[in-house]
PDB file of C-alpha atoms in Angstrom:
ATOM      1  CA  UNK A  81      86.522 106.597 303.435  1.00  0.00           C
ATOM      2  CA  UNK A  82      88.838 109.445 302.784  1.00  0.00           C
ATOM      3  CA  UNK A  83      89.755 110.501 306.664  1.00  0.00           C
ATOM      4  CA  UNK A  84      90.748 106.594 306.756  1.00  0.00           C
ATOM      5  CA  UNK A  85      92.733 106.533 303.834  1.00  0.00           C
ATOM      6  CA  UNK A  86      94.157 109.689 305.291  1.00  0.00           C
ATOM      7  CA  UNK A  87      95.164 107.944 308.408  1.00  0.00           C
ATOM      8  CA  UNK A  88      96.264 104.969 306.889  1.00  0.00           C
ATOM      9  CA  UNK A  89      98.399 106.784 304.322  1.00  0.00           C
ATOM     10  CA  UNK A  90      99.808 109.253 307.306  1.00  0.00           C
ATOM     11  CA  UNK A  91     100.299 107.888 310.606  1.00  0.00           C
ATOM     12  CA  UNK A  92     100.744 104.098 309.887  1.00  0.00           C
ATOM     13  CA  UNK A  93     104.094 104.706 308.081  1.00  0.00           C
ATOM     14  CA  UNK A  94     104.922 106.836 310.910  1.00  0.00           C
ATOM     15  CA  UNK A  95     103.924 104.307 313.486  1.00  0.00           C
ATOM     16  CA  UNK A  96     105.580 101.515 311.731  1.00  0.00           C
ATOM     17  CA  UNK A  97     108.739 103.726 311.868  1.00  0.00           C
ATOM     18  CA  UNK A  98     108.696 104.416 315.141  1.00  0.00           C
ATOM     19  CA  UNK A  99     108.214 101.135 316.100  1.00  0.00           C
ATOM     20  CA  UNK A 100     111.322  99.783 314.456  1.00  0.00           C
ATOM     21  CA  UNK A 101     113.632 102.097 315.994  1.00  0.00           C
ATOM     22  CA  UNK A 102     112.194 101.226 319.790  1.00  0.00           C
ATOM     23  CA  UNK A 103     113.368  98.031 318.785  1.00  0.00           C
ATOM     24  CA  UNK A 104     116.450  98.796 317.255  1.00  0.00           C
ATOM     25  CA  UNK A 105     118.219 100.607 320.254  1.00  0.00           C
ATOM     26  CA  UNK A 106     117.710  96.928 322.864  1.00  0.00           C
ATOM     27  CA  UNK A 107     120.649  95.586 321.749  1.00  0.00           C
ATOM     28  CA  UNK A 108     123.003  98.645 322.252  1.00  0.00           C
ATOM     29  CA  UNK A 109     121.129  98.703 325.962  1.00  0.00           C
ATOM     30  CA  UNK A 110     121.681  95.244 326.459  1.00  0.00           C
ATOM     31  CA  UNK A 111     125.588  95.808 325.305  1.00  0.00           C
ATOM     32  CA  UNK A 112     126.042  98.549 327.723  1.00  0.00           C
ATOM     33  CA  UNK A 113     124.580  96.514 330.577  1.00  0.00           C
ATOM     34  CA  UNK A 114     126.922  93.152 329.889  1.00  0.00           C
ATOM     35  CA  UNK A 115     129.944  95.807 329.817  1.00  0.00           C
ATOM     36  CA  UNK A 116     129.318  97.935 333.705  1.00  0.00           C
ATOM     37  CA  UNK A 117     128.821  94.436 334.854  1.00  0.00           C
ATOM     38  CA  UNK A 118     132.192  93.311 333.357  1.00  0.00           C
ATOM     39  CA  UNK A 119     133.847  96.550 334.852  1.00  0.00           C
ATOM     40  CA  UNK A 120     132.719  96.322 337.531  1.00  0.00           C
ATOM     41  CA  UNK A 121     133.526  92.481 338.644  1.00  0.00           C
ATOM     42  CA  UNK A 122     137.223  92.576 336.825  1.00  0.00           C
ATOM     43  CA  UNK A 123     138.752  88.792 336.586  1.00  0.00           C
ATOM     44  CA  UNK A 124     141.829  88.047 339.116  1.00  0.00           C
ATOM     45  CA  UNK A 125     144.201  88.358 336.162  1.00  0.00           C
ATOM     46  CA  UNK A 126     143.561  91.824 336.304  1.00  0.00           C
ATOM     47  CA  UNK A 127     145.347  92.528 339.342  1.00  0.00           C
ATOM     48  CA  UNK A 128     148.155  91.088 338.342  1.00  0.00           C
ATOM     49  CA  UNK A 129     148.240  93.176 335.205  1.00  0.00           C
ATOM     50  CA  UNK A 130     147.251  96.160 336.522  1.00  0.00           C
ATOM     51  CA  UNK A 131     150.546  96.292 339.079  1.00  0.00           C
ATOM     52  CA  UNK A 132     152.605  95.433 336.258  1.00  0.00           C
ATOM     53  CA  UNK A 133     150.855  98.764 334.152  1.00  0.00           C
ATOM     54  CA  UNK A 134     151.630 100.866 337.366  1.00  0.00           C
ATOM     55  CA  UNK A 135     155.369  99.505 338.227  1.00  0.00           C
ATOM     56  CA  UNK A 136     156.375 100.294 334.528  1.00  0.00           C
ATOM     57  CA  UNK A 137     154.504 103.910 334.482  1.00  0.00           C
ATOM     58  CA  UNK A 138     156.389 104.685 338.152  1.00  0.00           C
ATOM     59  CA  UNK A 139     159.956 103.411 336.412  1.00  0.00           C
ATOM     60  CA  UNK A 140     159.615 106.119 333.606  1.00  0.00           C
ATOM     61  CA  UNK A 141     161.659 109.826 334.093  1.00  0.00           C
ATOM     62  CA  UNK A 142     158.713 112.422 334.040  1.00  0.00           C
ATOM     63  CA  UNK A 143     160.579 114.669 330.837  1.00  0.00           C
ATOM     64  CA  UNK A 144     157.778 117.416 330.348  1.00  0.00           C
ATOM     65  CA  UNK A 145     157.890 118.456 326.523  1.00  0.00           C
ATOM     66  CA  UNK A 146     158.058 121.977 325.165  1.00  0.00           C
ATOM     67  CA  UNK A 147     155.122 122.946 325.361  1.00  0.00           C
ATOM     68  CA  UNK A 148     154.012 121.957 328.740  1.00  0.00           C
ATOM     69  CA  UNK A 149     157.737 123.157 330.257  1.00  0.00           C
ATOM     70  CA  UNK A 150     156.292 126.856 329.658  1.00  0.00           C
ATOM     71  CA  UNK A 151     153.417 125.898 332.234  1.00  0.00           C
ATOM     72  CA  UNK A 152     155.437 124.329 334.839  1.00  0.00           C
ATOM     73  CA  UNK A 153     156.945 126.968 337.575  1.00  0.00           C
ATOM     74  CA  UNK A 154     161.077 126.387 337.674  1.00  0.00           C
ATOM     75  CA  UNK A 155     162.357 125.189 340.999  1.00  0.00           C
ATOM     76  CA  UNK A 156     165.088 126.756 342.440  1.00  0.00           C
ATOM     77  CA  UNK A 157     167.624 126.790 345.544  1.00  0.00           C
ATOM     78  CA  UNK A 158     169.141 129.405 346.371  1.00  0.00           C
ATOM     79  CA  UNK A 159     172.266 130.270 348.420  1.00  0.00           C
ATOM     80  CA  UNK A 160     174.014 132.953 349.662  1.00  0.00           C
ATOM     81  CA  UNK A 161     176.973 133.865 351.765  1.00  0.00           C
ATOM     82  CA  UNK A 162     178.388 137.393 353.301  1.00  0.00           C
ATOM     83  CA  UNK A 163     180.880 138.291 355.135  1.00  0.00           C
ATOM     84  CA  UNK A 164     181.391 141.515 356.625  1.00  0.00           C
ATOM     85  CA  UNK A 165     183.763 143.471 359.640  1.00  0.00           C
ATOM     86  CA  UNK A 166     181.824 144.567 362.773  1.00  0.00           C
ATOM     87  CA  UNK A 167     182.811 147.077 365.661  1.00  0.00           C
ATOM     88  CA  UNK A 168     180.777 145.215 367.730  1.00  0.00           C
ATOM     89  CA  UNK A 169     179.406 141.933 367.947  1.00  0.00           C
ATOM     90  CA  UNK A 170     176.652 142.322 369.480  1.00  0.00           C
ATOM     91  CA  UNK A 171     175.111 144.968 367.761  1.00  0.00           C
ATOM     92  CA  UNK A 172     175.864 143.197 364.455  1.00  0.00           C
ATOM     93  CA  UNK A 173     173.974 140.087 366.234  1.00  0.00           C
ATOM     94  CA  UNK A 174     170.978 142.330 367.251  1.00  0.00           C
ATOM     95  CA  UNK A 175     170.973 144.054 363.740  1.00  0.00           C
ATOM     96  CA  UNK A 176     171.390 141.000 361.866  1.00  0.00           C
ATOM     97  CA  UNK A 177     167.895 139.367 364.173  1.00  0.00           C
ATOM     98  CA  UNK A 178     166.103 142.384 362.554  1.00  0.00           C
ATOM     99  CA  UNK A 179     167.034 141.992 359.375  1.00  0.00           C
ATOM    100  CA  UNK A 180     166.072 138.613 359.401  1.00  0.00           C
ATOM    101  CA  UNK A 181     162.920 139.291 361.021  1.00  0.00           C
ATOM    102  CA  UNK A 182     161.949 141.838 358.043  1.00  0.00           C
ATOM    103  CA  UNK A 183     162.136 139.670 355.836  1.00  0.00           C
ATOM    104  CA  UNK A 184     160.538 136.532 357.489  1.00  0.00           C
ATOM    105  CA  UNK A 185     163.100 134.743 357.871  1.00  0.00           C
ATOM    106  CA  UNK A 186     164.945 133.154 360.972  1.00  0.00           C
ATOM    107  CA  UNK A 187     168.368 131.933 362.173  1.00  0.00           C
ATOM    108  CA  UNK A 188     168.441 128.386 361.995  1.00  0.00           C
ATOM    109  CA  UNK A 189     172.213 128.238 363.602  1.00  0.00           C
ATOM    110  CA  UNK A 190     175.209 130.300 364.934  1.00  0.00           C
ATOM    111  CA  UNK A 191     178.413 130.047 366.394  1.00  0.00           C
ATOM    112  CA  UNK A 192     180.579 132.578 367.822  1.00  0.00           C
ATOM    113  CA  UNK A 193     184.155 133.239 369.206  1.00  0.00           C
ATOM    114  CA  UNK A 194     185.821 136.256 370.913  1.00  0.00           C
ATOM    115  CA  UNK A 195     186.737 137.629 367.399  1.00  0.00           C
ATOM    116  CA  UNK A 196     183.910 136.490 365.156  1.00  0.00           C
ATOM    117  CA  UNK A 197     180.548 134.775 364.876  1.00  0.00           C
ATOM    118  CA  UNK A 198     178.910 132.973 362.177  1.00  0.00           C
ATOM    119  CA  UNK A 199     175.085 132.606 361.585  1.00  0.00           C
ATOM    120  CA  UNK A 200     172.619 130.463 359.142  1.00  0.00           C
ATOM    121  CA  UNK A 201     170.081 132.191 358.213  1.00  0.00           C
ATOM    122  CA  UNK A 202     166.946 131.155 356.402  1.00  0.00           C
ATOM    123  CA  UNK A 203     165.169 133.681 354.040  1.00  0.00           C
ATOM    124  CA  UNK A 204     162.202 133.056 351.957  1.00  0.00           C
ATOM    125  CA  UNK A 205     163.144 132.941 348.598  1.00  0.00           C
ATOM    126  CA  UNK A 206     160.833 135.746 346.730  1.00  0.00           C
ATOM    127  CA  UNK A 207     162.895 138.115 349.235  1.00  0.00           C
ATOM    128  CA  UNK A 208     166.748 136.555 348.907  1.00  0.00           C
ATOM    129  CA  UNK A 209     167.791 139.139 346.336  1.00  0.00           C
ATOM    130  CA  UNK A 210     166.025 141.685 348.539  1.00  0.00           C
ATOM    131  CA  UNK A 211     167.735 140.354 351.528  1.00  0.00           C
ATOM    132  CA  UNK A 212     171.171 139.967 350.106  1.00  0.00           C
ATOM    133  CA  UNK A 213     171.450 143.706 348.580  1.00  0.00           C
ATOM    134  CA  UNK A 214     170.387 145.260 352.181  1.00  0.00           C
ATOM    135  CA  UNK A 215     172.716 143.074 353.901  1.00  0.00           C
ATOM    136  CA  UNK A 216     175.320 146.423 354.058  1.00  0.00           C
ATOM    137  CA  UNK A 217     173.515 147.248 357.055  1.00  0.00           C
ATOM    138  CA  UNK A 218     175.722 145.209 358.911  1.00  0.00           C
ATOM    139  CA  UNK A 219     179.013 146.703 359.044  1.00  0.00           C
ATOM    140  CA  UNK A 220     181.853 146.893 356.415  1.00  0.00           C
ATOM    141  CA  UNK A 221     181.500 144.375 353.707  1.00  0.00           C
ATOM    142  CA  UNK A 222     184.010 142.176 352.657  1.00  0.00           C
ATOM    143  CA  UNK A 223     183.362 139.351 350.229  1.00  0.00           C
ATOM    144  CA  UNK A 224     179.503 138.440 349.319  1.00  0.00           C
ATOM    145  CA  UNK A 225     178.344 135.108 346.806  1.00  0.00           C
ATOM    146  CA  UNK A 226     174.885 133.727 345.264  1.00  0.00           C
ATOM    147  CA  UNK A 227     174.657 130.163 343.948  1.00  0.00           C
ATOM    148  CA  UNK A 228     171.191 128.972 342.361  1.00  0.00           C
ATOM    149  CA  UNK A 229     170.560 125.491 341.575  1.00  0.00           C
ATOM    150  CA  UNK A 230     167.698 124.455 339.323  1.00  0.00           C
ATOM    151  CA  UNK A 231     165.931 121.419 341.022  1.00  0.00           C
ATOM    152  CA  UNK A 232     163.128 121.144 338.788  1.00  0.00           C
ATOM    153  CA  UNK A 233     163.362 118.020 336.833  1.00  0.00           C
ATOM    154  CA  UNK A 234     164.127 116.790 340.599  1.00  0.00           C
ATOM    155  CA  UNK A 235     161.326 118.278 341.878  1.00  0.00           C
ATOM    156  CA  UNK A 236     158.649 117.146 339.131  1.00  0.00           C
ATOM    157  CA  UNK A 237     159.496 113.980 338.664  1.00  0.00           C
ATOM    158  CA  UNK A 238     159.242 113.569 342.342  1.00  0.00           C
ATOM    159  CA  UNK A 239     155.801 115.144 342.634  1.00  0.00           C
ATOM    160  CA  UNK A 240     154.848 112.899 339.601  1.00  0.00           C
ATOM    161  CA  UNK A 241     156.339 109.015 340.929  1.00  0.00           C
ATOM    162  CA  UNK A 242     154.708 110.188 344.597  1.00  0.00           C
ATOM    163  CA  UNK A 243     151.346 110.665 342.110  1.00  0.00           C
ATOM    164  CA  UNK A 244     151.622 107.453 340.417  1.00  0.00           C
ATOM    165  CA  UNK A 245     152.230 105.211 343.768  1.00  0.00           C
ATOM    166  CA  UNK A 246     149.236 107.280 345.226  1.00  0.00           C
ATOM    167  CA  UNK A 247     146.563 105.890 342.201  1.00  0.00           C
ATOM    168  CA  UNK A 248     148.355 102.515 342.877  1.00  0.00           C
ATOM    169  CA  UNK A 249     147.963 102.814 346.441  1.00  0.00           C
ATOM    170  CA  UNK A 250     143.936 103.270 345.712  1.00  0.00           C
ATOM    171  CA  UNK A 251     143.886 100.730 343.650  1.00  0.00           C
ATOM    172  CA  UNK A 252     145.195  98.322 345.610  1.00  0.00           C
ATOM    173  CA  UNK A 253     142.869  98.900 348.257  1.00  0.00           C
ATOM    174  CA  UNK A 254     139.937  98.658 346.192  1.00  0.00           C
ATOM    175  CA  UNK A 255     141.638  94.863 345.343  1.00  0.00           C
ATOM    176  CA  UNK A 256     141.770  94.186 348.875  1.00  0.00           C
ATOM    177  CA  UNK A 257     138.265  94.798 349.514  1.00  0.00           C
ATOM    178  CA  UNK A 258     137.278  92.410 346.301  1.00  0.00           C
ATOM    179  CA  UNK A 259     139.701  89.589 347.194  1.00  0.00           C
ATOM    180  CA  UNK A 260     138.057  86.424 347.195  1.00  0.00           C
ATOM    181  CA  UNK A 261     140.732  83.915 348.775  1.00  0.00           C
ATOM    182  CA  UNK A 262     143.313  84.443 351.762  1.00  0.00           C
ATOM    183  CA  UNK A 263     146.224  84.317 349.208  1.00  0.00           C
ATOM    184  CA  UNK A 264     145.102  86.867 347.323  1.00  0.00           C
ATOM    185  CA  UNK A 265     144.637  89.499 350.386  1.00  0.00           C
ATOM    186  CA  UNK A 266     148.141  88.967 352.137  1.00  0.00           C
ATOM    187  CA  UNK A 267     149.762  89.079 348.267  1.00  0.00           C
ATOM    188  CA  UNK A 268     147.771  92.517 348.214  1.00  0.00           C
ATOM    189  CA  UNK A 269     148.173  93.409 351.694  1.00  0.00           C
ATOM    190  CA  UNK A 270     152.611  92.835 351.202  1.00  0.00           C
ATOM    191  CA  UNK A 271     152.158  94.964 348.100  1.00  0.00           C
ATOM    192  CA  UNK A 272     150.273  97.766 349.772  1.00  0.00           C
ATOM    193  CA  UNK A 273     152.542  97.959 352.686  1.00  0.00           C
ATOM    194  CA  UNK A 274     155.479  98.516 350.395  1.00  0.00           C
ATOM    195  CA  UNK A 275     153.566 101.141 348.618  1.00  0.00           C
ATOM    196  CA  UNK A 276     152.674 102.955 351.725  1.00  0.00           C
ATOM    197  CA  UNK A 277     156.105 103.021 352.438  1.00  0.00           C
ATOM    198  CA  UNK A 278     157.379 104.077 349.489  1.00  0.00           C
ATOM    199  CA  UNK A 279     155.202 107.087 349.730  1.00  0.00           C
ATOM    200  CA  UNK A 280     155.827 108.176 353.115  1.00  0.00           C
ATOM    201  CA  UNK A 281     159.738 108.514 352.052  1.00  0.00           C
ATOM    202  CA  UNK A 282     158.683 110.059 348.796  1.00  0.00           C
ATOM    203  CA  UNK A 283     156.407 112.583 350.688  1.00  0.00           C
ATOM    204  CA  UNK A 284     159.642 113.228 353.246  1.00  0.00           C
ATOM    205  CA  UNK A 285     161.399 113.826 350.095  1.00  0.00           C
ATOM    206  CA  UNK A 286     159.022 116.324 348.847  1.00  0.00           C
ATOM    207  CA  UNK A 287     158.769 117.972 352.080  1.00  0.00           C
ATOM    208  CA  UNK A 288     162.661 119.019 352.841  1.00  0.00           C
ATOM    209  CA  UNK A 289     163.019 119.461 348.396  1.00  0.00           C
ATOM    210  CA  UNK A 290     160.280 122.207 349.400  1.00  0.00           C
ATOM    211  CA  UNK A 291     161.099 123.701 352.482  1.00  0.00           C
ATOM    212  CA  UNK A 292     164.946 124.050 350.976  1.00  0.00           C
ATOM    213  CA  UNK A 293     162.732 125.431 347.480  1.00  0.00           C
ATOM    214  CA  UNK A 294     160.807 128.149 349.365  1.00  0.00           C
ATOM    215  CA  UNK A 295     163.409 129.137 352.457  1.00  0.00           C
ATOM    216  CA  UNK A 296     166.772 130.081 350.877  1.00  0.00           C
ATOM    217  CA  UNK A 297     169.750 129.643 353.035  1.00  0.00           C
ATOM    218  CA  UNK A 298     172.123 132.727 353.544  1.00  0.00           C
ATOM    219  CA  UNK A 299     175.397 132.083 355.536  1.00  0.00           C
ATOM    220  CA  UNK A 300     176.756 135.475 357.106  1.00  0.00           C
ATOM    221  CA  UNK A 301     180.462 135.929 358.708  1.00  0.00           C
ATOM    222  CA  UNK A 302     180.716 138.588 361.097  1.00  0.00           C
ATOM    223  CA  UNK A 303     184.172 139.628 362.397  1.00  0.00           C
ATOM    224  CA  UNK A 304     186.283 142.385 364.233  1.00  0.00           C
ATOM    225  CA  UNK A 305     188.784 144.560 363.405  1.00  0.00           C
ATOM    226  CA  UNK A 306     192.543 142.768 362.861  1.00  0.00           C
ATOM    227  CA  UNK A 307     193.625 142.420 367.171  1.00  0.00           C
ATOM    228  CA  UNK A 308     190.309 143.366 368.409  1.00  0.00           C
ATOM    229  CA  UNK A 309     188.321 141.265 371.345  1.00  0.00           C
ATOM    230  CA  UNK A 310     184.703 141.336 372.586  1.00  0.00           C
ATOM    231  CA  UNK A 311     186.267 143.288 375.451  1.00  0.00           C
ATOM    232  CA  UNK A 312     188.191 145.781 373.216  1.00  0.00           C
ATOM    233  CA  UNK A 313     191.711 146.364 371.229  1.00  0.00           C
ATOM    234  CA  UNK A 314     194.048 143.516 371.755  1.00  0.00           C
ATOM    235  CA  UNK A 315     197.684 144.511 371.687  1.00  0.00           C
ATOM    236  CA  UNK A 316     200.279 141.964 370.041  1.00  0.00           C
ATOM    237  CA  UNK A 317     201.840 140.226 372.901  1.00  0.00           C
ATOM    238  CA  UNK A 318     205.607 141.591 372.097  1.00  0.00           C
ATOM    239  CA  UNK A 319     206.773 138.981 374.656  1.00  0.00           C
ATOM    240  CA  UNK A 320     205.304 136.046 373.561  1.00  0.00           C
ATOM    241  CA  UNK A 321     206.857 136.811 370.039  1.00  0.00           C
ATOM    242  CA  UNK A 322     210.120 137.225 371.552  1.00  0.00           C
ATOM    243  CA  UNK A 323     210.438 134.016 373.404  1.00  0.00           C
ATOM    244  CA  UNK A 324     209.244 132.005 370.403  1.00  0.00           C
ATOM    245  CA  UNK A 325     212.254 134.289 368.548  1.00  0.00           C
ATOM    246  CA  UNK A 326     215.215 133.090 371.077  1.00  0.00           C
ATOM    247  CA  UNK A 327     213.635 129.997 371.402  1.00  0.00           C
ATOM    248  CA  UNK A 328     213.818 129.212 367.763  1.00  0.00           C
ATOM    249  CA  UNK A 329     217.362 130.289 367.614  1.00  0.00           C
ATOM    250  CA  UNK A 330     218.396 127.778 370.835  1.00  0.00           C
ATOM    251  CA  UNK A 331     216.240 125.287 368.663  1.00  0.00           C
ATOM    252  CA  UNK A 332     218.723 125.843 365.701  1.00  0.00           C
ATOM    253  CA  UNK A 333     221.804 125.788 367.685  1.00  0.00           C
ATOM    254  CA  UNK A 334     220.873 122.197 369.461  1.00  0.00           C
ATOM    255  CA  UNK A 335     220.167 120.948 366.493  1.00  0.00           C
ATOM    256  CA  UNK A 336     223.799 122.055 364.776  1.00  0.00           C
ATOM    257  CA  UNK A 337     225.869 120.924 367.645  1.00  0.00           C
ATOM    258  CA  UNK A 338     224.086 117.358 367.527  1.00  0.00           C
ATOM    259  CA  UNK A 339     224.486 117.155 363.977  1.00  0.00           C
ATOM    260  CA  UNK A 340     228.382 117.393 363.965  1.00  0.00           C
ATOM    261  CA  UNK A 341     228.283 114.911 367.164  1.00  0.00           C
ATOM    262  CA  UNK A 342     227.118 112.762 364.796  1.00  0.00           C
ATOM    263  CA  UNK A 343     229.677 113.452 361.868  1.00  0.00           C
ATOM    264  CA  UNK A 344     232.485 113.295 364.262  1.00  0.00           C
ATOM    265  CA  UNK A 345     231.238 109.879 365.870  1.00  0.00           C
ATOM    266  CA  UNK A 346     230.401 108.522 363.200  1.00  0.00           C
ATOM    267  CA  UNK A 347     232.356 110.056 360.362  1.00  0.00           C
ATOM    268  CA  UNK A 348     236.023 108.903 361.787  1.00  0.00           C
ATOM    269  CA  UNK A 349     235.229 105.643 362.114  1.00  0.00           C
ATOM    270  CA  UNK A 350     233.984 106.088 358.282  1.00  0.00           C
ATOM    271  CA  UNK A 351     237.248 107.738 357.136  1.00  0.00           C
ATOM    272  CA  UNK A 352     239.453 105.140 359.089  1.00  0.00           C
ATOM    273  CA  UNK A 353     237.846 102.451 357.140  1.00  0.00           C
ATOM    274  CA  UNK A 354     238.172 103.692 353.609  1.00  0.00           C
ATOM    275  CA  UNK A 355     241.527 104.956 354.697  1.00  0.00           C
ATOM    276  CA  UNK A 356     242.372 101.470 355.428  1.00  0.00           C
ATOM    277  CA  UNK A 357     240.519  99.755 351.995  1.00  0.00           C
ATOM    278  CA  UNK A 358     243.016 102.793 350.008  1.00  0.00           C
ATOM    279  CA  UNK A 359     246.066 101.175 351.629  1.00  0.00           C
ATOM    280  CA  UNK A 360     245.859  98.160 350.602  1.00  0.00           C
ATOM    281  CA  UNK A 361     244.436  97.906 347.467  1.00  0.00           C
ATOM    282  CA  UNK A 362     246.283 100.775 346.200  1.00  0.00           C
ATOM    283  CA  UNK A 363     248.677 101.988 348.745  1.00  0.00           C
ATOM    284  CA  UNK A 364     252.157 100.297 349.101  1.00  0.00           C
ATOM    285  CA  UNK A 365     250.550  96.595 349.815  1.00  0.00           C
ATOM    286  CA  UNK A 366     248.558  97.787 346.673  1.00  0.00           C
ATOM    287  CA  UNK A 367     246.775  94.096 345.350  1.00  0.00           C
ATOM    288  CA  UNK A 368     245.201  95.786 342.498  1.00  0.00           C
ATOM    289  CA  UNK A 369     248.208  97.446 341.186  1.00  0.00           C
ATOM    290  CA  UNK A 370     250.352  94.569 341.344  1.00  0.00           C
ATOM    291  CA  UNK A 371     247.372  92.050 340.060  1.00  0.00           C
ATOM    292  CA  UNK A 372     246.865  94.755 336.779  1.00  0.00           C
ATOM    293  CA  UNK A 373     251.115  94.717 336.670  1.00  0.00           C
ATOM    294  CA  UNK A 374     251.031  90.681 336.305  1.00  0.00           C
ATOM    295  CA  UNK A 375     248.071  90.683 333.687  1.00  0.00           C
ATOM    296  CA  UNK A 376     249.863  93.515 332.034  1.00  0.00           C
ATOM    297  CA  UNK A 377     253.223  91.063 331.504  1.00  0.00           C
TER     298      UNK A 377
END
């Protein structure tokens, strides 16, 4: 009698207990079941919605506060421009490739004259102020300038809209493959196509923002010495100046004897006429004298 008083005082409370809870947690199963199932079959509405949620996230500037800022690498452009005197052209070409070349850049355009040639050069940008301060390698230095430009609230809120039409982009094809009716998959498919496109000029966007972001542009002016040629020392052509000199004074001369062909043509017939308007209003015939004589009586 006692072990079964022991057993009924010991493990049928505990039994009982235990019992209660199993039966307890079905509901909160049940719940959890009714909601993936929800989820995972989302009403049409939804779609509808959910393009709405995305349009107005993609319409807000991306404004990074102060504390995330300090996380976020700046994005810069940076451009330079040098111009320097040369003995020789070509070897201030062929020194200028070599430069470029140590520094892993390239020259993405040129143009040249018989007195000077110009190049583009591109430099990537964790070496510009490297490149710019050896840049006295090429000959006599004249005039050099830097310009930066701070792109990053470009460049971020860029990346972030490209992000934002990307999720959409997923989402929307996950729509397509649950549309039920024809309607609905052309209204998804016109959306998606729009989307795609918007991302492929976004992602064109990104791509030249980046390239001009990591290659810095450096424009470099090399020239000759004042009268000098690719084929040597160019004298000042003394005769050329002197037959622009005469010619200039012939010029001046012309242009003096036509303009007192025109006084004298023109100027007597002038002078004869107010000669004539003298004589008689005030001259002996005089009609305004004796017109002011009569009022004067």
């Amino acid at each position: 009698m006692k072990i079964y008083r022991l057993l009924k005082n010991t493990f049928l409370p505990l039994i009982t207990i235990f019992l209660f809870a199993s039966c307890a947690k079905k509901p909160y199963l049940m719940s959890d079941s009714v909601m993936s199932a929800e989820n995972f079959s989302a009403p049409r509405g939804m779609l509808t919605k959910s393009m709405a949620s995305n349009e107005m996230m993609d319409q807000e500037a991306f404004s990074p506060d102060e504390g995330q800022t300090s996380s976020y690498q700046r994005k810069l452009i940076k451009e330079g421009n040098i111009s320097v005197e040369v003995s020789n052209l070509e070897k201030g070409q062929q020194i200028l490739l070599e430069w470029a070349s140590s520094f892993g850049g390239y020259i993405e355009s040129s143009n040249s004259s018989q007195e000077n040639i110009s190049f583009t050069v591109k430099i990537p940008s964790a070496k510009f102020e490297e490149a710019m301060e050896k840049s006295t390698s090429f000959g006599k230095v004249k005039n050099t300038g830097v310009s930066v430009r701070d792109v990053s609230d470009q460049f971020y809120d860029l990346e972030t809209r490209l992000e934002t039409r990307k999720v959409l982009r997923q989402k929307l094809q996950s729509y397509l493959k649950q549309a039920s009716s024809m309607q609905d998959m052309l209204k998804i498919e016109r959306e998606l196509n729009s989307v795609q496109s918007e991302i492929e000029s976004m992602e064109g966007r990104m791509k030249r923002l980046t390239n001009q972001i990591d290659f810095s542009t450096i424009s470099v002016f090399m020239e000759l010495p004042y009268n000098t040629r690719k084929d040597g020392f160019s004298f000042p052509d003394l005769s050329d100046g002197a037959r622009r000199f005469f010619a200039n004074i012939i010029s001046f001369f012309v242009w003096l004897i036509t303009a007192l062909c025109y006084l004298v043509i023109c100027g007597i017939p002038l002078f004869a006429l107010l000669a004539l308007l003298y004589w008689l209003l005030f001259g002996k015939i005089g009609i305004f004298v004796k017109v002011f004589k009569k009022l004067k009586k």
